[in-house]
XYZ file of C-alpha atoms in Angstrom:
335
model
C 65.833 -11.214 -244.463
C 63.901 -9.615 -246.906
C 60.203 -10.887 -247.154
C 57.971 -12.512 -249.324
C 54.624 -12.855 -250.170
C 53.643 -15.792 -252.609
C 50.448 -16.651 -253.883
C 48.875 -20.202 -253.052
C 46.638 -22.237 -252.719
C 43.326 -21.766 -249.892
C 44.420 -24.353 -246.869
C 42.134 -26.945 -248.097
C 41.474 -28.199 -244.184
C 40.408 -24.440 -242.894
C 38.581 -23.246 -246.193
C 35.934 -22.849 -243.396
C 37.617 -20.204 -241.555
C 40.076 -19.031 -244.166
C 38.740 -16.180 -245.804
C 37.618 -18.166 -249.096
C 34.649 -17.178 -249.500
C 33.135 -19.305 -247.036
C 30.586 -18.020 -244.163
C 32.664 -17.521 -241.002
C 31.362 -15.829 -237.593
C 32.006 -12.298 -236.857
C 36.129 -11.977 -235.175
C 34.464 -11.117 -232.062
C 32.780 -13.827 -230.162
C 31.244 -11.200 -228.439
C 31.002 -7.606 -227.495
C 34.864 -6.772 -227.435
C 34.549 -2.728 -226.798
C 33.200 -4.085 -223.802
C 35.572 -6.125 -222.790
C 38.022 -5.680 -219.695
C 41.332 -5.554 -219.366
C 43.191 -9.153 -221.062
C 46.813 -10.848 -219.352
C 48.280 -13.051 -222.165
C 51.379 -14.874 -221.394
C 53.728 -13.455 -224.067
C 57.551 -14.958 -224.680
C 57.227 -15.850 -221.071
C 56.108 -12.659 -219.746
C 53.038 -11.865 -218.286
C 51.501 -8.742 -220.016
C 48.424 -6.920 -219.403
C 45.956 -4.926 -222.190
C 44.208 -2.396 -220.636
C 41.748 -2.387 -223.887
C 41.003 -4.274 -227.275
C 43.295 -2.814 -229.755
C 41.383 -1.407 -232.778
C 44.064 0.172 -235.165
C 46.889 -2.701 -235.116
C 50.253 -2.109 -236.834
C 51.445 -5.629 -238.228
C 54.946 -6.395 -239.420
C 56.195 -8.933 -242.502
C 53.752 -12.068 -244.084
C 53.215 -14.382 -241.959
C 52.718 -12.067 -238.850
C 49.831 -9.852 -241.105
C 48.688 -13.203 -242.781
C 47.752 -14.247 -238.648
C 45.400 -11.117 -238.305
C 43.683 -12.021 -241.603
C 42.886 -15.821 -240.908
C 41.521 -14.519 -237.623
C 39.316 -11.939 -239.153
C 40.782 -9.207 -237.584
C 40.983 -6.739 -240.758
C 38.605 -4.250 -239.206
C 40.692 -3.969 -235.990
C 43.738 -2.713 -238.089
C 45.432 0.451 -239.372
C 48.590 -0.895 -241.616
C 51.178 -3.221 -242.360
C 54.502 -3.324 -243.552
C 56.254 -5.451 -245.694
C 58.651 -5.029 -248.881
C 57.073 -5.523 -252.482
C 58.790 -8.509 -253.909
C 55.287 -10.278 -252.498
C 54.553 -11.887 -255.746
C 51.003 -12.123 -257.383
C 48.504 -11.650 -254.760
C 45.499 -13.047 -257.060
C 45.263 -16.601 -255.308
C 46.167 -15.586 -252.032
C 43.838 -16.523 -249.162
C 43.317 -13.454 -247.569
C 43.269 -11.270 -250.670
C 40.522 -8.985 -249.165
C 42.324 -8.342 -246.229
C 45.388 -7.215 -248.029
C 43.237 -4.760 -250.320
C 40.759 -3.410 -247.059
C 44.066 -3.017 -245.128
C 46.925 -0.242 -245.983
C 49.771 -1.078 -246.715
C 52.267 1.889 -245.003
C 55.561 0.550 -246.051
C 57.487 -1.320 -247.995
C 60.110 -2.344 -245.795
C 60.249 -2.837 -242.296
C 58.053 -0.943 -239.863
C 59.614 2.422 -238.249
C 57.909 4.436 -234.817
C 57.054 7.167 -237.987
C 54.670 4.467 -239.418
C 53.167 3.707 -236.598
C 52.342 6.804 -234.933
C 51.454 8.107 -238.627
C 48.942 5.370 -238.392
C 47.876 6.017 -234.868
C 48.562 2.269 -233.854
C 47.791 1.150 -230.574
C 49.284 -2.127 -231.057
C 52.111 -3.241 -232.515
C 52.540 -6.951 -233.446
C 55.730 -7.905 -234.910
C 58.917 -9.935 -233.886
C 62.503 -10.073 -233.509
C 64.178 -9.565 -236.777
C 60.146 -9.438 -238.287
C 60.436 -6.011 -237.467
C 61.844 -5.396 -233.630
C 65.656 -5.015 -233.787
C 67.863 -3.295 -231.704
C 69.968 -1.439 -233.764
C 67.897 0.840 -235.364
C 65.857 1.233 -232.399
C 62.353 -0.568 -232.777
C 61.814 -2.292 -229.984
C 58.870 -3.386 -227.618
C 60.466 -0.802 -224.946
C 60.626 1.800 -227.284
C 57.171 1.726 -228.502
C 56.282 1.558 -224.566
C 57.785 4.583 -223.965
C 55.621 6.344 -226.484
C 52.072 4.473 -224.584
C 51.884 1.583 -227.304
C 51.645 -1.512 -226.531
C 53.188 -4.479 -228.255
C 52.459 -8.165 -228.963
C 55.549 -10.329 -229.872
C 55.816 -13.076 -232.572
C 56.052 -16.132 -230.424
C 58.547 -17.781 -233.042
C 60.822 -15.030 -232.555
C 60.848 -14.892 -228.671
C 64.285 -14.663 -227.340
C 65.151 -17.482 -225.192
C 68.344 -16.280 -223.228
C 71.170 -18.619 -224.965
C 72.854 -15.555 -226.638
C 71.888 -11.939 -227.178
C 70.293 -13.288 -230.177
C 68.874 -16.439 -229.669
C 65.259 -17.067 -230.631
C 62.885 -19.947 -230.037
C 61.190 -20.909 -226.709
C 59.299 -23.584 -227.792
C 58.507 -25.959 -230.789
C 57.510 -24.019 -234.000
C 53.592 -24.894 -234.115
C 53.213 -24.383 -230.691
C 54.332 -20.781 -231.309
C 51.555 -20.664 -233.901
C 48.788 -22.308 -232.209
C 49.671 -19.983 -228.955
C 49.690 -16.669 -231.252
C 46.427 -17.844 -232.323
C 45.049 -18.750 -228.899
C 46.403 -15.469 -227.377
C 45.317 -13.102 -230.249
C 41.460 -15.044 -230.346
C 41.743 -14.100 -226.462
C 42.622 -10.129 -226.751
C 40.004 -9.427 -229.646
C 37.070 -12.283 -228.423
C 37.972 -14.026 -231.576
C 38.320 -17.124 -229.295
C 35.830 -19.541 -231.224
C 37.539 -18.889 -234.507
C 41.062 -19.294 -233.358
C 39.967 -22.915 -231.558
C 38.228 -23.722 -235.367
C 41.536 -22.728 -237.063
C 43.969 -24.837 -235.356
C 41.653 -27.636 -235.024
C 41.876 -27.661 -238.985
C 45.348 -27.268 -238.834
C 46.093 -29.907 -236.477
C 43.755 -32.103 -238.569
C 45.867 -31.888 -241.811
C 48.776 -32.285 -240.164
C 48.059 -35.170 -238.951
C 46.879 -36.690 -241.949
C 49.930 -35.846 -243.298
C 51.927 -37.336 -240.884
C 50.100 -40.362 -240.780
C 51.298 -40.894 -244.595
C 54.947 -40.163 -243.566
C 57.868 -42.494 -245.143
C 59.210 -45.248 -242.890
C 62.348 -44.205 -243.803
C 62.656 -40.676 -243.146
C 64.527 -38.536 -245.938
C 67.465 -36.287 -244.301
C 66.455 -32.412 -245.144
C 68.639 -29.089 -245.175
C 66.473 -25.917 -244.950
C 68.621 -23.053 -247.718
C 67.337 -19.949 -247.350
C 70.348 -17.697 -248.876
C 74.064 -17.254 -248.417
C 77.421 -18.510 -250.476
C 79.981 -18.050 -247.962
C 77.935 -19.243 -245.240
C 74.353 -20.858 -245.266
C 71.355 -18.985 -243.625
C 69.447 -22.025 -242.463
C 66.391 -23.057 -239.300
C 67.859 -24.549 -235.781
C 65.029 -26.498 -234.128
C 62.788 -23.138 -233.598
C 62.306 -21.780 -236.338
C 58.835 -22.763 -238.532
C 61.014 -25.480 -240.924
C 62.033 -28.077 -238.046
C 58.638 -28.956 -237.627
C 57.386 -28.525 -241.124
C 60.192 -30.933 -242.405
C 59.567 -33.107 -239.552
C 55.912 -33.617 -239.878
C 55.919 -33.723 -243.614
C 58.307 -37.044 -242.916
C 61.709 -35.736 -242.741
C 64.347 -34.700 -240.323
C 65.941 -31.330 -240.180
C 69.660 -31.994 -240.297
C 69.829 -28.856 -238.128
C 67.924 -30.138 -235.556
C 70.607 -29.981 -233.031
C 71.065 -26.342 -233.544
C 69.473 -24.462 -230.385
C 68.180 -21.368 -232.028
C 65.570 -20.111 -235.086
C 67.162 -18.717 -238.138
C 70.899 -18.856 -238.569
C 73.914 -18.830 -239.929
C 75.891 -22.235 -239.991
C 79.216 -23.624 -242.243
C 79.013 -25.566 -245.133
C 81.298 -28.300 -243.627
C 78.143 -29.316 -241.341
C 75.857 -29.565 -244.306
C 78.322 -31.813 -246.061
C 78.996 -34.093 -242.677
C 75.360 -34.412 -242.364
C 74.589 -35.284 -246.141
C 71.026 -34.238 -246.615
C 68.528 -36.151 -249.147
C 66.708 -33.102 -250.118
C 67.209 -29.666 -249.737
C 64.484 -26.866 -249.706
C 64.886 -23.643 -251.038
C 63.102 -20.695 -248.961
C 61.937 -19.127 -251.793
C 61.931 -14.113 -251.385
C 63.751 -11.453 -252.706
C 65.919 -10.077 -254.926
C 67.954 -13.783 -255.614
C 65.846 -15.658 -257.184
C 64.851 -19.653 -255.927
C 66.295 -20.671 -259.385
C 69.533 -18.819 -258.959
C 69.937 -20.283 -255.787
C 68.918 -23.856 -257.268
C 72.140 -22.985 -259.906
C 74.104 -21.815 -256.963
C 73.731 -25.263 -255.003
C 73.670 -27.814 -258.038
C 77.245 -25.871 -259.458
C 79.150 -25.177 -255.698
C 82.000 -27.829 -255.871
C 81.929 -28.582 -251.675
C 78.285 -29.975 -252.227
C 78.773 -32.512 -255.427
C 79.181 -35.204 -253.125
C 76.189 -34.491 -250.886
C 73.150 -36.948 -252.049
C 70.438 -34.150 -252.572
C 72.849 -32.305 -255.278
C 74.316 -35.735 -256.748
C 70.592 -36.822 -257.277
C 68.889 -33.031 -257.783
C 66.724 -33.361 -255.034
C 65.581 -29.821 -254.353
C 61.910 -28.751 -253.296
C 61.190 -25.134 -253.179
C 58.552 -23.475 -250.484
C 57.780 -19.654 -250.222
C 59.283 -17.617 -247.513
C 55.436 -16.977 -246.231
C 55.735 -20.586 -245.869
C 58.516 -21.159 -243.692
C 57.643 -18.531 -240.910
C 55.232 -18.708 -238.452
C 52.014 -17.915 -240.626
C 48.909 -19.504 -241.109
C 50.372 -21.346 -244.317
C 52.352 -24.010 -242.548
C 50.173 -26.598 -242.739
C 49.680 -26.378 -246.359
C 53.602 -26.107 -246.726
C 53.495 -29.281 -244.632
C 50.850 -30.899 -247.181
C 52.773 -30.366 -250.076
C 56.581 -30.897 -248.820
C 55.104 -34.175 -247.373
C 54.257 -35.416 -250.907
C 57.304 -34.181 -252.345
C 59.361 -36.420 -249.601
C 57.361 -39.538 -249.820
C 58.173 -39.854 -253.759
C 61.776 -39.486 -252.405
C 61.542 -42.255 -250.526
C 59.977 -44.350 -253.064
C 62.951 -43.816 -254.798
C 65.149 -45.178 -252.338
Protein backbone atom coordinates (compact mmCIF):
# COMPACT_ATOMS: atom_id res chain seq x y z
CA UNK A 1 0.00 0.00 0.00
CA UNK A 2 0.81 3.32 -0.74
CA UNK A 3 0.55 5.78 2.31
CA UNK A 4 -1.23 8.58 3.46
CA UNK A 5 -1.04 11.38 5.50
CA UNK A 6 -4.38 13.32 6.27
CA UNK A 7 -4.86 16.25 8.21
CA UNK A 8 -7.17 16.12 11.44
CA UNK A 9 -8.21 17.05 14.15
CA UNK A 10 -5.73 17.31 17.75
CA UNK A 11 -6.93 13.97 19.85
CA UNK A 12 -9.11 15.96 22.01
CA UNK A 13 -8.33 13.38 25.17
CA UNK A 14 -4.25 13.78 24.82
CA UNK A 15 -4.18 17.59 23.74
CA UNK A 16 -1.95 17.41 26.90
CA UNK A 17 0.71 15.39 25.46
CA UNK A 18 -0.04 15.81 21.78
CA UNK A 19 2.05 18.36 20.47
CA UNK A 20 -0.81 21.17 20.43
CA UNK A 21 0.62 23.62 21.80
CA UNK A 22 0.24 22.51 25.19
CA UNK A 23 3.25 22.36 27.90
CA UNK A 24 4.53 18.76 27.92
CA UNK A 25 7.80 17.45 29.85
CA UNK A 26 11.01 17.07 28.12
CA UNK A 27 10.96 13.14 26.01
CA UNK A 28 13.49 12.15 28.43
CA UNK A 29 12.40 11.47 31.91
CA UNK A 30 15.81 11.69 32.66
CA UNK A 31 19.39 11.76 31.62
CA UNK A 32 19.15 9.26 28.57
CA UNK A 33 23.00 9.68 27.21
CA UNK A 34 23.47 8.20 30.40
CA UNK A 35 21.55 5.54 30.27
CA UNK A 36 22.65 1.73 30.02
CA UNK A 37 22.06 -0.71 27.84
CA UNK A 38 17.74 -1.33 27.35
CA UNK A 39 16.09 -5.28 26.56
CA UNK A 40 12.59 -4.60 25.08
CA UNK A 41 10.56 -7.54 24.21
CA UNK A 42 10.03 -6.95 20.46
CA UNK A 43 7.49 -9.33 18.19
CA UNK A 44 8.37 -11.86 20.79
CA UNK A 45 11.98 -11.54 20.76
CA UNK A 46 14.09 -10.40 23.30
CA UNK A 47 16.43 -7.60 21.94
CA UNK A 48 19.05 -5.68 23.54
CA UNK A 49 20.19 -1.68 22.81
CA UNK A 50 23.50 -1.21 23.65
CA UNK A 51 22.72 2.80 23.61
CA UNK A 52 19.81 5.43 23.20
CA UNK A 53 19.40 5.92 19.58
CA UNK A 54 19.79 9.62 18.61
CA UNK A 55 19.43 9.80 14.71
CA UNK A 56 16.25 7.39 14.14
CA UNK A 57 15.16 6.47 10.59
CA UNK A 58 11.21 6.09 10.69
CA UNK A 59 9.13 4.47 7.98
CA UNK A 60 5.28 5.44 6.67
CA UNK A 61 2.51 7.71 9.01
CA UNK A 62 1.57 6.15 11.63
CA UNK A 63 5.05 4.62 12.54
CA UNK A 64 6.72 8.56 12.28
CA UNK A 65 3.39 9.98 13.77
CA UNK A 66 4.53 7.46 17.14
CA UNK A 67 7.98 9.31 17.47
CA UNK A 68 6.20 12.69 17.32
CA UNK A 69 3.43 12.10 20.05
CA UNK A 70 6.33 10.86 22.15
CA UNK A 71 8.45 13.87 21.63
CA UNK A 72 11.12 12.21 20.15
CA UNK A 73 11.82 14.77 17.13
CA UNK A 74 15.25 15.66 18.43
CA UNK A 75 16.36 11.98 18.58
CA UNK A 76 15.75 11.65 14.73
CA UNK A 77 17.50 11.96 11.36
CA UNK A 78 14.55 11.24 8.60
CA UNK A 79 11.56 9.65 7.51
CA UNK A 80 10.10 8.26 4.60
CA UNK A 81 6.89 8.28 3.25
CA UNK A 82 5.25 9.04 -0.34
CA UNK A 83 3.66 12.61 -0.94
CA UNK A 84 0.03 12.00 -1.48
CA UNK A 85 0.01 13.04 2.56
CA UNK A 86 -2.61 15.62 2.08
CA UNK A 87 -2.62 19.14 3.78
CA UNK A 88 -0.43 19.01 6.70
CA UNK A 89 -1.87 22.46 8.22
CA UNK A 90 -4.12 20.77 11.02
CA UNK A 91 -2.05 17.96 11.67
CA UNK A 92 -1.01 17.30 15.28
CA UNK A 93 2.46 17.01 15.04
CA UNK A 94 3.01 19.64 12.36
CA UNK A 95 6.34 20.78 13.99
CA UNK A 96 7.71 17.55 14.02
CA UNK A 97 7.12 16.98 10.38
CA UNK A 98 8.79 20.48 9.47
CA UNK A 99 12.01 20.02 12.31
CA UNK A 100 12.35 16.46 10.86
CA UNK A 101 13.64 15.62 7.09
CA UNK A 102 11.87 14.09 5.12
CA UNK A 103 14.54 11.67 2.89
CA UNK A 104 12.09 9.99 0.67
CA UNK A 105 9.14 9.79 -0.82
CA UNK A 106 8.54 6.27 -0.97
CA UNK A 107 9.60 3.57 1.05
CA UNK A 108 12.86 3.60 2.99
CA UNK A 109 16.07 1.94 1.17
CA UNK A 110 19.73 0.94 3.24
CA UNK A 111 20.93 4.26 0.83
CA UNK A 112 18.59 6.45 3.00
CA UNK A 113 19.54 5.30 5.92
CA UNK A 114 23.15 5.16 5.92
CA UNK A 115 22.89 8.64 3.92
CA UNK A 116 21.27 9.71 7.10
CA UNK A 117 23.64 7.99 9.43
CA UNK A 118 20.67 6.17 11.29
CA UNK A 119 21.32 4.14 14.12
CA UNK A 120 17.90 2.95 14.39
CA UNK A 121 15.58 1.91 12.17
CA UNK A 122 11.87 1.69 13.14
CA UNK A 123 9.59 0.44 10.59
CA UNK A 124 7.47 -2.77 9.89
CA UNK A 125 6.60 -5.48 7.67
CA UNK A 126 5.19 -4.16 4.50
CA UNK A 127 5.67 -0.34 6.43
CA UNK A 128 8.91 -0.56 5.04
CA UNK A 129 10.75 -4.18 5.83
CA UNK A 130 10.04 -6.57 2.92
CA UNK A 131 11.87 -9.27 1.69
CA UNK A 132 12.04 -8.89 -1.77
CA UNK A 133 13.84 -5.97 -2.28
CA UNK A 134 15.99 -6.67 0.55
CA UNK A 135 15.16 -4.34 3.64
CA UNK A 136 15.03 -6.28 6.34
CA UNK A 137 15.86 -6.19 10.18
CA UNK A 138 18.85 -8.76 9.28
CA UNK A 139 20.04 -6.75 6.66
CA UNK A 140 20.33 -3.57 8.45
CA UNK A 141 22.12 -5.84 11.26
CA UNK A 142 24.61 -6.78 9.10
CA UNK A 143 25.59 -3.22 8.41
CA UNK A 144 25.71 -2.51 12.79
CA UNK A 145 22.07 -0.90 12.83
CA UNK A 146 19.80 -1.81 14.89
CA UNK A 147 16.09 -2.09 14.30
CA UNK A 148 12.79 -1.69 16.19
CA UNK A 149 9.74 -3.47 14.58
CA UNK A 150 6.12 -2.15 14.25
CA UNK A 151 4.36 -4.37 16.70
CA UNK A 152 1.16 -4.43 14.34
CA UNK A 153 3.16 -5.85 11.71
CA UNK A 154 4.96 -8.65 13.72
CA UNK A 155 4.86 -11.89 11.94
CA UNK A 156 3.14 -14.48 13.84
CA UNK A 157 4.22 -17.85 12.10
CA UNK A 158 0.72 -18.88 10.32
CA UNK A 159 2.21 -18.30 6.79
CA UNK A 160 5.34 -16.67 5.45
CA UNK A 161 3.28 -13.65 5.58
CA UNK A 162 1.15 -13.58 8.34
CA UNK A 163 1.11 -10.56 10.64
CA UNK A 164 -0.51 -9.87 13.98
CA UNK A 165 0.53 -11.29 17.41
CA UNK A 166 -1.76 -9.68 19.41
CA UNK A 167 -4.91 -7.37 19.48
CA UNK A 168 -4.38 -4.07 17.52
CA UNK A 169 -4.19 -1.49 20.60
CA UNK A 170 -2.16 -3.63 22.46
CA UNK A 171 0.40 -3.34 19.64
CA UNK A 172 0.08 0.42 20.11
CA UNK A 173 0.10 0.79 23.73
CA UNK A 174 3.30 -1.77 23.76
CA UNK A 175 5.16 0.42 20.93
CA UNK A 176 4.51 3.19 23.18
CA UNK A 177 5.57 1.50 26.42
CA UNK A 178 8.72 0.03 24.73
CA UNK A 179 9.79 3.22 22.81
CA UNK A 180 9.05 5.57 26.36
CA UNK A 181 11.49 2.73 27.81
CA UNK A 182 14.57 3.00 25.15
CA UNK A 183 14.58 6.96 25.07
CA UNK A 184 13.40 7.58 29.13
CA UNK A 185 10.29 8.97 27.64
CA UNK A 186 8.52 6.58 30.10
CA UNK A 187 6.23 9.24 31.95
CA UNK A 188 4.93 10.57 28.68
CA UNK A 189 4.18 7.31 27.04
CA UNK A 190 2.11 6.15 30.50
CA UNK A 191 0.20 9.93 30.04
CA UNK A 192 -0.52 9.10 26.36
CA UNK A 193 -2.22 5.88 26.59
CA UNK A 194 -3.90 6.74 29.71
CA UNK A 195 -5.70 9.44 27.44
CA UNK A 196 -6.18 7.06 24.92
CA UNK A 197 -7.63 4.43 26.93
CA UNK A 198 -9.84 7.15 28.47
CA UNK A 199 -11.60 8.10 25.16
CA UNK A 200 -11.97 4.89 24.21
CA UNK A 201 -13.75 4.02 26.74
CA UNK A 202 -16.07 6.73 26.67
CA UNK A 203 -16.70 5.79 23.42
CA UNK A 204 -17.45 2.46 24.04
CA UNK A 205 -19.55 3.12 26.81
CA UNK A 206 -21.98 4.98 24.18
CA UNK A 207 -21.83 1.90 21.85
CA UNK A 208 -25.27 0.69 20.08
CA UNK A 209 -27.01 -2.29 21.67
CA UNK A 210 -27.31 -3.57 18.50
CA UNK A 211 -24.06 -3.67 16.96
CA UNK A 212 -23.90 -2.56 13.14
CA UNK A 213 -22.00 -5.34 10.90
CA UNK A 214 -18.76 -3.42 9.31
CA UNK A 215 -16.46 -4.32 6.19
CA UNK A 216 -13.07 -2.50 6.30
CA UNK A 217 -12.35 -1.48 1.95
CA UNK A 218 -9.18 -0.37 1.56
CA UNK A 219 -8.67 -0.92 -2.42
CA UNK A 220 -9.04 -3.68 -4.97
CA UNK A 221 -11.87 -4.65 -7.81
CA UNK A 222 -11.04 -8.11 -8.46
CA UNK A 223 -10.36 -8.90 -5.00
CA UNK A 224 -10.85 -6.74 -1.76
CA UNK A 225 -7.76 -5.60 0.32
CA UNK A 226 -9.39 -5.66 3.72
CA UNK A 227 -8.12 -6.05 8.04
CA UNK A 228 -8.26 -9.82 9.62
CA UNK A 229 -8.50 -9.44 13.41
CA UNK A 230 -4.79 -7.76 13.65
CA UNK A 231 -4.69 -5.23 11.86
CA UNK A 232 -5.61 -1.48 13.56
CA UNK A 233 -9.55 -1.67 12.05
CA UNK A 234 -10.80 -4.86 14.13
CA UNK A 235 -10.51 -3.02 17.14
CA UNK A 236 -11.34 0.42 15.92
CA UNK A 237 -14.69 -0.94 14.43
CA UNK A 238 -15.17 -2.94 17.43
CA UNK A 239 -14.82 -0.33 20.04
CA UNK A 240 -16.54 2.34 18.08
CA UNK A 241 -19.71 -0.31 18.37
CA UNK A 242 -19.37 -2.51 15.48
CA UNK A 243 -18.10 -5.86 14.46
CA UNK A 244 -15.53 -6.48 11.82
CA UNK A 245 -17.11 -9.00 9.49
CA UNK A 246 -13.50 -10.17 9.04
CA UNK A 247 -13.00 -10.95 12.36
CA UNK A 248 -12.45 -14.55 11.78
CA UNK A 249 -9.65 -13.89 9.45
CA UNK A 250 -6.25 -14.79 11.37
CA UNK A 251 -3.96 -12.23 9.90
CA UNK A 252 -3.54 -8.06 9.47
CA UNK A 253 -4.07 -6.69 6.06
CA UNK A 254 -5.33 -8.92 3.30
CA UNK A 255 -6.67 -9.96 0.46
CA UNK A 256 -10.14 -11.81 0.67
CA UNK A 257 -13.17 -12.64 -2.19
CA UNK A 258 -16.05 -10.74 -2.68
CA UNK A 259 -18.34 -13.82 -2.15
CA UNK A 260 -17.42 -13.51 1.76
CA UNK A 261 -18.34 -9.88 1.87
CA UNK A 262 -21.67 -10.64 0.28
CA UNK A 263 -22.34 -13.91 2.72
CA UNK A 264 -21.55 -11.74 5.57
CA UNK A 265 -23.75 -8.64 4.49
CA UNK A 266 -22.14 -5.73 6.21
CA UNK A 267 -24.26 -2.54 7.49
CA UNK A 268 -21.58 -0.11 6.78
CA UNK A 269 -18.58 -0.16 5.00
CA UNK A 270 -15.45 2.11 5.58
CA UNK A 271 -13.35 3.33 3.04
CA UNK A 272 -9.45 3.52 3.99
CA UNK A 273 -9.03 6.61 2.53
CA UNK A 274 -4.52 7.14 0.37
CA UNK A 275 -3.26 7.31 -2.88
CA UNK A 276 -3.59 7.68 -6.24
CA UNK A 277 -7.61 6.20 -6.25
CA UNK A 278 -9.37 8.44 -4.74
CA UNK A 279 -12.02 7.54 -1.47
CA UNK A 280 -14.77 8.90 -3.85
CA UNK A 281 -13.82 6.72 -6.75
CA UNK A 282 -13.80 3.92 -4.63
CA UNK A 283 -17.27 5.09 -3.01
CA UNK A 284 -18.49 4.97 -7.09
CA UNK A 285 -16.70 1.71 -7.43
CA UNK A 286 -18.73 -0.02 -4.47
CA UNK A 287 -22.24 1.79 -4.84
CA UNK A 288 -22.09 0.74 -9.02
CA UNK A 289 -20.34 -3.15 -8.65
CA UNK A 290 -23.44 -5.37 -9.46
CA UNK A 291 -22.24 -8.48 -6.79
CA UNK A 292 -22.76 -5.86 -3.89
CA UNK A 293 -26.46 -4.29 -4.74
CA UNK A 294 -27.89 -6.67 -2.50
CA UNK A 295 -25.54 -6.16 0.44
CA UNK A 296 -27.39 -3.68 3.10
CA UNK A 297 -24.51 -1.02 3.37
CA UNK A 298 -24.71 -0.39 -0.64
CA UNK A 299 -28.68 -0.88 -0.82
CA UNK A 300 -28.90 1.83 2.00
CA UNK A 301 -25.41 3.96 1.10
CA UNK A 302 -23.95 3.38 4.25
CA UNK A 303 -20.30 4.24 3.72
CA UNK A 304 -17.98 6.12 6.33
CA UNK A 305 -14.63 7.12 5.17
CA UNK A 306 -11.35 7.22 7.66
CA UNK A 307 -7.74 8.18 6.52
CA UNK A 308 -5.18 5.55 5.96
CA UNK A 309 -3.09 7.32 9.02
CA UNK A 310 -6.13 6.26 10.73
CA UNK A 311 -6.38 2.72 10.24
CA UNK A 312 -2.68 1.74 11.09
CA UNK A 313 -1.15 1.55 14.17
CA UNK A 314 -0.59 5.42 14.86
CA UNK A 315 -1.38 7.59 17.52
CA UNK A 316 -4.74 8.62 15.65
CA UNK A 317 -6.77 5.57 16.50
CA UNK A 318 -8.54 6.75 19.14
CA UNK A 319 -9.80 9.73 17.43
CA UNK A 320 -10.72 7.40 14.38
CA UNK A 321 -12.52 5.44 17.09
CA UNK A 322 -14.36 8.79 18.33
CA UNK A 323 -15.65 9.68 15.18
CA UNK A 324 -16.53 6.12 13.47
CA UNK A 325 -18.35 5.53 16.83
CA UNK A 326 -20.75 8.45 16.11
CA UNK A 327 -21.08 7.64 12.63
CA UNK A 328 -22.35 3.91 13.75
CA UNK A 329 -24.63 4.90 16.50
CA UNK A 330 -26.82 7.14 13.97
CA UNK A 331 -26.83 3.80 12.02
CA UNK A 332 -28.35 2.15 14.51
CA UNK A 333 -30.86 4.69 15.23
CA UNK A 334 -31.91 4.03 11.98
CA UNK A 335 -32.58 0.55 12.42
Amino acid sequence: MRKLLAAALCLAATAAVSGCGATVESAGDGDAKSAKAVTLTNCGKKVTYDKVPERVVTNDVGITELMFALGLEDRMAGFAMPDDKGDLTGVPWKDGYDKVKWLSKDQLTKENVLDAKGDLVFAGWNYGFRDDNGFTPDTLKKLGIPSYILTESCRNGRTKTSRGIMPPLDALYTDLTNLGKLFGAEKRAATLIAGFKKQIAAVHAEAPAQKPKVFLYDSGQDQPFTSGRYAAPEQIITEAGGVNVMHDVDDSWTTVGWESVVERDPDVIVICNYGDVSAEQKKKFLLSYAPLRNVSAVKHKRIFVLDYVDLVESPRNPSAIARLGAYLRTVAGQE
